[in-house]
Short mmCIF file of C-alpha atoms in Angstrom, two decimals:
data_model
loop_
_atom_site.label_atom_id
_atom_site.label_comp_id
_atom_site.label_asym_id
_atom_site.label_seq_id
_atom_site.Cartn_x
_atom_site.Cartn_y
_atom_site.Cartn_z
CA MET A 9 -66.59 103.75 156.55
CA LYS A 10 -67.88 106.19 159.17
CA ALA A 11 -65.52 107.98 161.62
CA VAL A 12 -66.73 108.88 165.03
CA TYR A 13 -65.29 112.03 166.55
CA SER A 14 -66.00 114.32 169.53
CA PRO A 15 -64.46 117.81 169.98
CA LEU A 16 -64.60 117.25 173.70
CA HIS A 17 -61.21 115.44 173.43
CA SER A 18 -59.64 119.01 173.54
CA ARG A 19 -60.57 119.42 177.18
CA HIS A 20 -57.79 117.02 178.07
CA ASP A 21 -54.91 119.47 177.45
CA GLY A 22 -51.92 120.64 179.39
CA GLY A 23 -49.60 119.13 182.01
CA LYS A 24 -46.33 117.34 181.71
CA GLU A 25 -45.08 113.79 181.77
CA LEU A 26 -41.97 112.11 183.15
CA HIS A 27 -40.48 110.38 180.07
CA ARG A 28 -37.38 108.30 180.64
CA GLY A 29 -36.17 110.48 183.50
CA GLU A 30 -37.09 113.94 182.06
CA LEU A 31 -40.16 116.09 182.80
CA VAL A 32 -41.34 117.13 179.38
CA PRO A 33 -44.59 118.45 177.69
CA CYS A 34 -46.93 115.57 176.91
CA TYR A 35 -46.46 113.83 173.55
CA GLU A 36 -50.13 112.99 173.67
CA MET A 37 -51.72 116.28 172.70
CA PRO A 38 -54.98 117.62 171.21
CA VAL A 39 -53.47 118.49 167.80
CA ARG A 40 -52.99 114.71 167.19
CA ALA A 41 -56.78 114.35 166.80
CA ASP A 42 -56.91 117.49 164.71
CA TYR A 43 -54.54 116.12 162.09
CA ILE A 44 -56.29 112.75 162.08
CA LEU A 45 -59.69 114.35 161.62
CA SER A 46 -58.49 116.39 158.70
CA ALA A 47 -56.85 113.35 157.02
CA VAL A 48 -59.89 111.03 157.35
CA GLN A 49 -62.21 113.77 156.03
CA THR A 50 -59.88 114.26 152.99
CA ALA A 51 -59.92 110.45 152.48
CA GLY A 52 -63.71 110.58 152.22
CA LEU A 53 -64.81 109.04 155.54
CA GLU A 54 -68.15 110.34 156.84
CA VAL A 55 -67.50 111.93 160.21
CA ILE A 56 -70.30 111.64 162.83
CA LYS A 57 -70.83 112.51 166.46
CA PRO A 58 -70.82 109.85 169.24
CA ARG A 59 -74.07 108.69 170.68
CA PRO A 60 -74.66 108.95 174.41
CA PHE A 61 -74.35 105.71 176.42
CA ALA A 62 -75.14 104.80 179.99
CA LEU A 63 -72.10 104.57 182.32
CA GLU A 64 -72.95 100.91 182.79
CA THR A 65 -71.39 100.17 179.43
CA VAL A 66 -68.06 101.35 180.86
CA LEU A 67 -68.55 99.50 184.12
CA LYS A 68 -68.78 96.17 182.21
CA VAL A 69 -64.99 96.26 181.96
CA HIS A 70 -63.85 98.76 184.56
CA ASP A 71 -64.13 98.73 188.42
CA ALA A 72 -66.78 101.07 189.74
CA ALA A 73 -64.54 102.67 192.43
CA PHE A 74 -61.87 103.27 189.76
CA VAL A 75 -64.36 104.98 187.46
CA THR A 76 -65.64 107.18 190.40
CA PHE A 77 -62.01 108.14 191.08
CA LEU A 78 -61.43 109.28 187.48
CA ARG A 79 -64.76 111.18 187.47
CA THR A 80 -63.99 113.08 190.76
CA ALA A 81 -60.22 113.22 190.87
CA PHE A 82 -59.84 116.87 189.82
CA ASP A 83 -62.51 118.00 192.23
CA GLN A 84 -60.64 116.20 195.06
CA TRP A 85 -57.41 117.92 193.88
CA LYS A 86 -59.05 121.33 194.04
CA ALA A 87 -60.51 120.58 197.47
CA ILE A 88 -56.96 120.53 198.88
CA GLY A 89 -56.16 123.83 197.32
CA LYS A 90 -54.35 122.50 194.24
CA ASP A 91 -54.68 123.45 190.60
CA GLY A 92 -52.97 122.67 187.27
CA PHE A 93 -52.15 119.04 186.42
CA MET A 94 -52.09 116.00 188.64
CA LEU A 95 -49.38 113.36 188.73
CA PRO A 96 -48.74 110.69 191.46
CA SER A 97 -45.67 110.93 193.72
CA GLY A 98 -45.78 107.42 195.09
CA PHE A 99 -47.03 104.02 193.91
CA ALA A 100 -48.47 100.82 195.29
CA ALA A 101 -45.43 98.86 194.28
CA ARG A 102 -44.59 95.28 195.21
CA SER A 103 -43.74 95.68 198.96
CA MET A 104 -46.66 98.01 199.51
CA ARG A 105 -50.22 97.11 200.59
CA GLN A 106 -52.59 97.02 197.62
CA ASP A 107 -55.74 95.95 199.54
CA VAL A 108 -56.34 99.51 201.02
CA ILE A 109 -57.40 102.42 198.89
CA PRO A 110 -55.93 105.61 200.55
CA PRO A 111 -58.62 108.20 201.39
CA GLY A 112 -56.53 111.17 200.30
CA ILE A 113 -56.19 112.25 196.66
CA ASN A 114 -52.39 111.91 196.58
CA GLY A 115 -52.63 108.37 197.80
CA LYS A 116 -55.39 107.54 195.33
CA LEU A 117 -53.25 108.79 192.43
CA GLY A 118 -50.49 106.32 193.25
CA TYR A 119 -52.95 103.52 193.89
CA TYR A 120 -54.74 103.72 190.61
CA CYS A 121 -51.95 105.02 188.34
CA TYR A 122 -48.76 103.13 187.53
CA ASP A 123 -46.66 105.85 185.87
CA ALA A 124 -45.86 109.54 186.04
CA GLY A 125 -46.69 110.14 182.40
CA THR A 126 -50.44 110.45 182.48
CA PRO A 127 -51.58 113.79 183.89
CA ILE A 128 -55.13 114.55 184.86
CA VAL A 129 -56.39 118.09 184.27
CA GLU A 130 -59.70 119.79 184.91
CA GLY A 131 -61.26 118.63 181.59
CA THR A 132 -59.83 115.11 181.56
CA TRP A 133 -63.02 113.23 182.54
CA ASP A 134 -65.13 115.00 179.86
CA ALA A 135 -62.60 114.00 177.23
CA VAL A 136 -62.26 110.42 178.51
CA LEU A 137 -65.98 109.76 178.61
CA ALA A 138 -66.38 111.26 175.13
CA SER A 139 -63.57 109.04 173.87
CA ALA A 140 -65.31 105.94 175.29
CA HIS A 141 -68.59 107.06 173.64
CA CYS A 142 -66.75 107.28 170.27
CA ALA A 143 -65.62 103.67 170.64
CA LEU A 144 -69.08 102.54 171.71
CA THR A 145 -70.68 104.32 168.75
CA ALA A 146 -68.35 102.68 166.35
CA ALA A 147 -69.11 99.27 167.91
CA ALA A 148 -72.76 99.94 167.73
CA LEU A 149 -72.49 100.72 164.04
CA VAL A 150 -70.83 97.48 163.39
CA ALA A 151 -73.14 95.55 165.67
CA ASP A 152 -76.08 97.01 163.68
CA GLY A 153 -74.66 95.75 160.38
CA GLU A 154 -71.93 98.08 159.11
CA ARG A 155 -68.84 96.13 158.05
CA SER A 156 -66.42 98.52 159.65
CA ALA A 157 -66.27 101.81 161.57
CA TYR A 158 -63.50 104.05 163.03
CA ALA A 159 -63.50 105.65 166.42
CA LEU A 160 -61.19 108.68 166.63
CA CYS A 161 -60.55 108.17 170.32
CA ARG A 162 -58.57 110.67 172.30
CA PRO A 163 -57.29 110.07 174.95
CA PRO A 164 -56.32 106.57 173.83
CA GLY A 165 -57.12 103.59 176.02
CA HIS A 166 -55.21 100.36 175.56
CA HIS A 167 -52.93 100.85 178.62
CA ALA A 168 -55.85 101.29 180.99
CA GLY A 169 -56.66 98.14 182.96
CA ALA A 170 -59.81 97.23 184.85
CA SER A 171 -58.80 99.48 187.77
CA THR A 172 -55.59 101.12 186.64
CA TYR A 173 -54.46 103.92 184.28
CA GLY A 174 -51.26 104.99 182.66
CA GLY A 175 -49.57 105.34 179.33
CA TYR A 176 -51.82 108.35 178.45
CA CYS A 177 -54.80 106.05 178.91
CA PHE A 178 -57.74 106.24 181.31
CA LEU A 179 -60.67 104.07 180.10
CA ASN A 180 -59.96 101.20 177.77
CA ASN A 181 -61.84 102.17 174.65
CA ALA A 182 -60.97 98.99 172.76
CA ALA A 183 -62.07 96.75 175.59
CA ILE A 184 -65.34 98.74 176.03
CA ALA A 185 -65.96 98.25 172.33
CA ALA A 186 -65.18 94.58 172.38
CA GLN A 187 -67.50 94.09 175.33
CA TYR A 188 -70.27 95.94 173.53
CA LEU A 189 -69.89 93.55 170.56
CA ARG A 190 -70.11 90.59 172.92
CA ASP A 191 -73.28 91.94 174.36
CA HIS A 192 -74.82 92.56 170.96
CA GLY A 193 -74.46 89.31 169.14
CA SER A 194 -70.83 88.39 168.82
CA ALA A 195 -70.00 85.16 170.64
CA ARG A 196 -66.27 85.60 170.12
CA VAL A 197 -64.26 88.79 169.67
CA VAL A 198 -60.60 89.51 169.11
CA VAL A 199 -58.74 92.61 170.07
CA LEU A 200 -55.75 93.00 167.75
CA ASP A 201 -53.33 95.65 168.92
CA VAL A 202 -50.94 97.06 166.41
CA ASP A 203 -49.67 99.97 168.49
CA TYR A 204 -45.87 100.13 169.10
CA HIS A 205 -46.49 99.74 172.87
CA HIS A 206 -48.10 96.58 174.29
CA GLY A 207 -51.72 96.89 175.19
CA ASN A 208 -51.25 95.79 178.81
CA GLY A 209 -54.59 97.16 179.97
CA THR A 210 -56.51 95.22 177.34
CA GLN A 211 -54.68 92.12 178.29
CA ASP A 212 -55.49 92.67 181.94
CA ILE A 213 -59.21 93.05 181.34
CA PHE A 214 -59.57 89.89 179.34
CA TRP A 215 -56.75 87.81 180.97
CA SER A 216 -59.15 85.23 182.37
CA ARG A 217 -61.71 85.07 179.55
CA GLU A 218 -61.97 82.78 176.58
CA ASP A 219 -64.70 84.81 174.71
CA VAL A 220 -62.35 87.77 173.91
CA MET A 221 -58.91 86.89 172.65
CA THR A 222 -56.19 89.47 172.79
CA VAL A 223 -53.39 89.54 170.13
CA SER A 224 -50.64 92.19 170.17
CA VAL A 225 -47.61 92.97 167.90
CA HIS A 226 -45.37 95.53 169.67
CA GLY A 227 -42.02 96.69 170.79
CA SER A 228 -40.38 94.24 173.21
CA PRO A 229 -40.94 95.18 176.85
CA GLU A 230 -37.23 94.33 177.38
CA THR A 231 -36.63 97.98 176.27
CA GLU A 232 -40.10 99.52 175.58
CA TYR A 233 -42.99 100.76 177.68
CA PRO A 234 -44.84 99.30 179.59
CA PHE A 235 -41.75 97.28 180.39
CA PHE A 236 -43.45 94.73 182.76
CA ARG A 237 -46.07 93.33 180.34
CA GLY A 238 -46.11 92.07 176.79
CA PHE A 239 -43.71 89.13 176.88
CA ALA A 240 -44.38 86.15 174.63
CA ASP A 241 -44.87 83.77 177.54
CA GLU A 242 -48.01 85.63 178.80
CA ARG A 243 -50.86 83.34 177.71
CA GLY A 244 -53.78 84.12 180.07
CA GLU A 245 -55.03 82.11 183.00
CA GLY A 246 -58.01 80.02 184.04
CA LYS A 247 -60.55 80.00 181.27
CA GLY A 248 -58.46 82.53 179.48
CA GLU A 249 -55.31 80.42 179.22
CA GLY A 250 -54.20 80.25 175.59
CA PHE A 251 -56.36 83.18 174.56
CA CYS A 252 -53.64 85.82 174.93
CA HIS A 253 -50.97 86.09 172.24
CA ASN A 254 -48.08 88.49 172.30
CA PHE A 255 -45.58 89.05 169.51
CA PRO A 256 -42.80 91.33 170.84
CA LEU A 257 -40.28 92.65 168.39
CA PRO A 258 -36.88 94.43 168.98
CA ARG A 259 -36.05 98.06 168.37
CA GLY A 260 -35.22 98.74 164.78
CA THR A 261 -37.73 96.28 163.35
CA GLY A 262 -38.55 97.14 159.77
CA TRP A 263 -41.36 96.19 157.38
CA ASP A 264 -40.20 92.66 156.41
CA GLU A 265 -40.08 91.39 159.94
CA TYR A 266 -43.09 93.35 161.05
CA SER A 267 -45.12 92.11 158.04
CA ALA A 268 -44.22 88.48 158.63
CA THR A 269 -45.08 88.78 162.39
CA LEU A 270 -48.47 90.45 161.58
CA ASP A 271 -49.20 87.52 159.29
CA GLN A 272 -48.55 85.10 162.19
CA ALA A 273 -50.89 87.17 164.41
CA LEU A 274 -53.69 87.08 161.80
CA ALA A 275 -53.21 83.34 161.43
CA VAL A 276 -53.86 83.03 165.18
CA ILE A 277 -57.05 85.10 164.74
CA ARG A 278 -58.32 82.91 161.89
CA ASP A 279 -57.81 79.78 163.99
CA TYR A 280 -59.88 81.30 166.75
CA ALA A 281 -62.74 82.08 164.27
CA PRO A 282 -64.17 85.13 165.90
CA ASP A 283 -67.34 86.91 164.88
CA ALA A 284 -65.75 90.41 165.03
CA VAL A 285 -62.49 92.09 165.52
CA VAL A 286 -61.45 95.33 167.31
CA ILE A 287 -58.24 96.93 166.09
CA SER A 288 -56.26 98.98 168.61
CA LEU A 289 -54.81 101.27 165.94
CA GLY A 290 -51.55 102.80 166.93
CA VAL A 291 -49.28 104.30 164.21
CA ASP A 292 -46.34 104.93 166.53
CA THR A 293 -44.65 102.09 164.61
CA TYR A 294 -43.75 104.89 162.15
CA GLU A 295 -40.05 105.49 161.52
CA ASN A 296 -40.25 109.17 162.62
CA ASP A 297 -42.22 108.58 165.84
CA PRO A 298 -40.41 110.47 168.68
CA ILE A 299 -41.00 107.81 171.43
CA SER A 300 -40.82 104.56 169.40
CA ALA A 301 -38.15 102.67 167.49
CA PHE A 302 -39.59 100.69 164.53
CA THR A 303 -38.84 101.80 160.97
CA LEU A 304 -42.14 101.54 159.09
CA GLY A 305 -42.63 104.06 156.28
CA GLN A 306 -45.87 105.81 155.20
CA GLN A 307 -46.08 103.35 152.28
CA HIS A 308 -46.53 100.46 154.70
CA TYR A 309 -49.76 101.60 156.39
CA PRO A 310 -52.08 100.82 153.49
CA LEU A 311 -50.53 97.32 153.57
CA ILE A 312 -51.40 96.89 157.23
CA GLY A 313 -54.99 97.87 156.46
CA ALA A 314 -55.13 95.49 153.55
CA LYS A 315 -53.78 92.55 155.71
CA ILE A 316 -56.39 93.17 158.34
CA ALA A 317 -59.07 93.22 155.68
CA THR A 318 -58.15 89.61 154.71
CA LEU A 319 -59.79 88.52 157.96
CA GLY A 320 -63.10 89.19 156.38
CA LEU A 321 -64.66 90.19 159.66
CA PRO A 322 -66.76 93.06 161.01
CA THR A 323 -64.15 95.44 162.20
CA VAL A 324 -64.01 98.28 164.70
CA PHE A 325 -60.94 100.50 164.51
CA VAL A 326 -60.12 102.34 167.75
CA GLN A 327 -57.46 105.04 167.79
CA GLU A 328 -54.50 104.52 170.10
CA GLY A 329 -51.00 105.99 169.73
CA GLY A 330 -48.96 107.83 167.21
CA TYR A 331 -46.78 110.88 168.17
CA ALA A 332 -45.15 112.04 164.93
CA VAL A 333 -47.88 114.73 164.84
CA ALA A 334 -47.37 116.06 161.37
CA ASP A 335 -47.75 112.62 159.73
CA ILE A 336 -50.16 110.92 162.15
CA GLY A 337 -53.21 111.79 160.06
CA THR A 338 -51.79 110.42 156.83
CA ASN A 339 -50.73 107.16 158.49
CA VAL A 340 -54.14 106.58 160.09
CA ALA A 341 -56.02 107.41 156.93
CA ASN A 342 -53.70 105.10 155.02
CA VAL A 343 -54.56 102.09 157.24
CA LEU A 344 -58.29 102.83 156.83
CA THR A 345 -58.24 103.32 153.13
CA GLY A 346 -55.98 100.27 152.65
CA PHE A 347 -58.55 98.27 154.55
CA GLU A 348 -61.49 99.57 152.58
CA GLN A 349 -59.89 99.11 149.19
CA ALA A 350 -58.96 95.50 149.96
CA GLU A 351 -62.43 94.47 151.23
#
C-alpha cells in the first residue's frame, strides 16, 4: 500500500481552541503527522508525494464562496491589522439570518465556522490544500487500479461541510476522494467513518444523494462533539433518503460492543454493493485519547483493518482524528497492516 504525505501540513500550526469551556492549545498539532509518517514507514508502506490537482476537484463538493473565504481569510485578517490565529466570536445560530454573508472578516468567520476550536493561521490554506491533494492522489491511485491507498491528511476533514468548517476540519478530504472515485468509474461509493466523532460534514455533503452512502460508527452526540448531528434517526432526504446510516455508541464503549456495531455497519455496506469505499480513519477511539471516551486498545486496530478488508473493495484510507500523540502512529499503522494482511 502506498501512503501519500505532504510536509506542507506543518504550515498549519499554532493557535488555541475553546474545548469544553477552556481555552487550550490545539489537540490537533503537526507532531501527529510526524508520528504517523514514522510508523507507516516502519510498517513498510511506500511514502509518496501528492500530485497537483485543479481546484475544480475541490469545488465538486464545496461551495465556491466558502473555498474563496478559506483561501483569503488570513489576508483579510491582516488587512484589519490583526495577526496570530483567527477564531470566530459570533455565529449564524438559529435566530440569526443565514442568507446574508457579512462583508467583514469577523462576520465571515462566524458565518462559515460553527465552533471556536478550529483556528486559522497564516499557513492554514497551504496545509489544507495539500491535505486535499493527498486524498485526491490516494483516490487516483485506487481509480487507476491499486487495491488500496492511504492519505496521511492533516488537517483532517470529515467535519467540514459543503460550506462550513469546524472540528479541526476545513476541506472534506474523504468527500473529495469519494467524488473523485465517482468521477472516475465508480457508480456507487461508500464513506465509512470510524472516527470517534461523527463525520457531520461528510453527511452534509452527501445528504441528498443516493450514489454515495455515508456510514458512521461514533460516540453518541448526546454527549460528544459535534453534538447536533450523528443521531441514528438521520437517514438522508430526497434521493438520499435511506443512504445515511449512523451507529452512535455511549461513552465507555469497549471492543465487544464496538466490534459488533462495526459488523452491522459493514453489513449495510455489503447490501448497498458499492464499487469502492473511502475510510475516514480516526483512531481517537483509543482508550488513552485525551478528548474521547471509548476503550479500544492497541491490539484492536489490526482487527478493525481486517474487518474492513472483508468488504473486498478498492479502498481509500483518509486520515482523520486521533490525539493520543505518542500512540497515534502505531494505531494507524496497525489498521493499515491489519487490512493488508487480511486481503
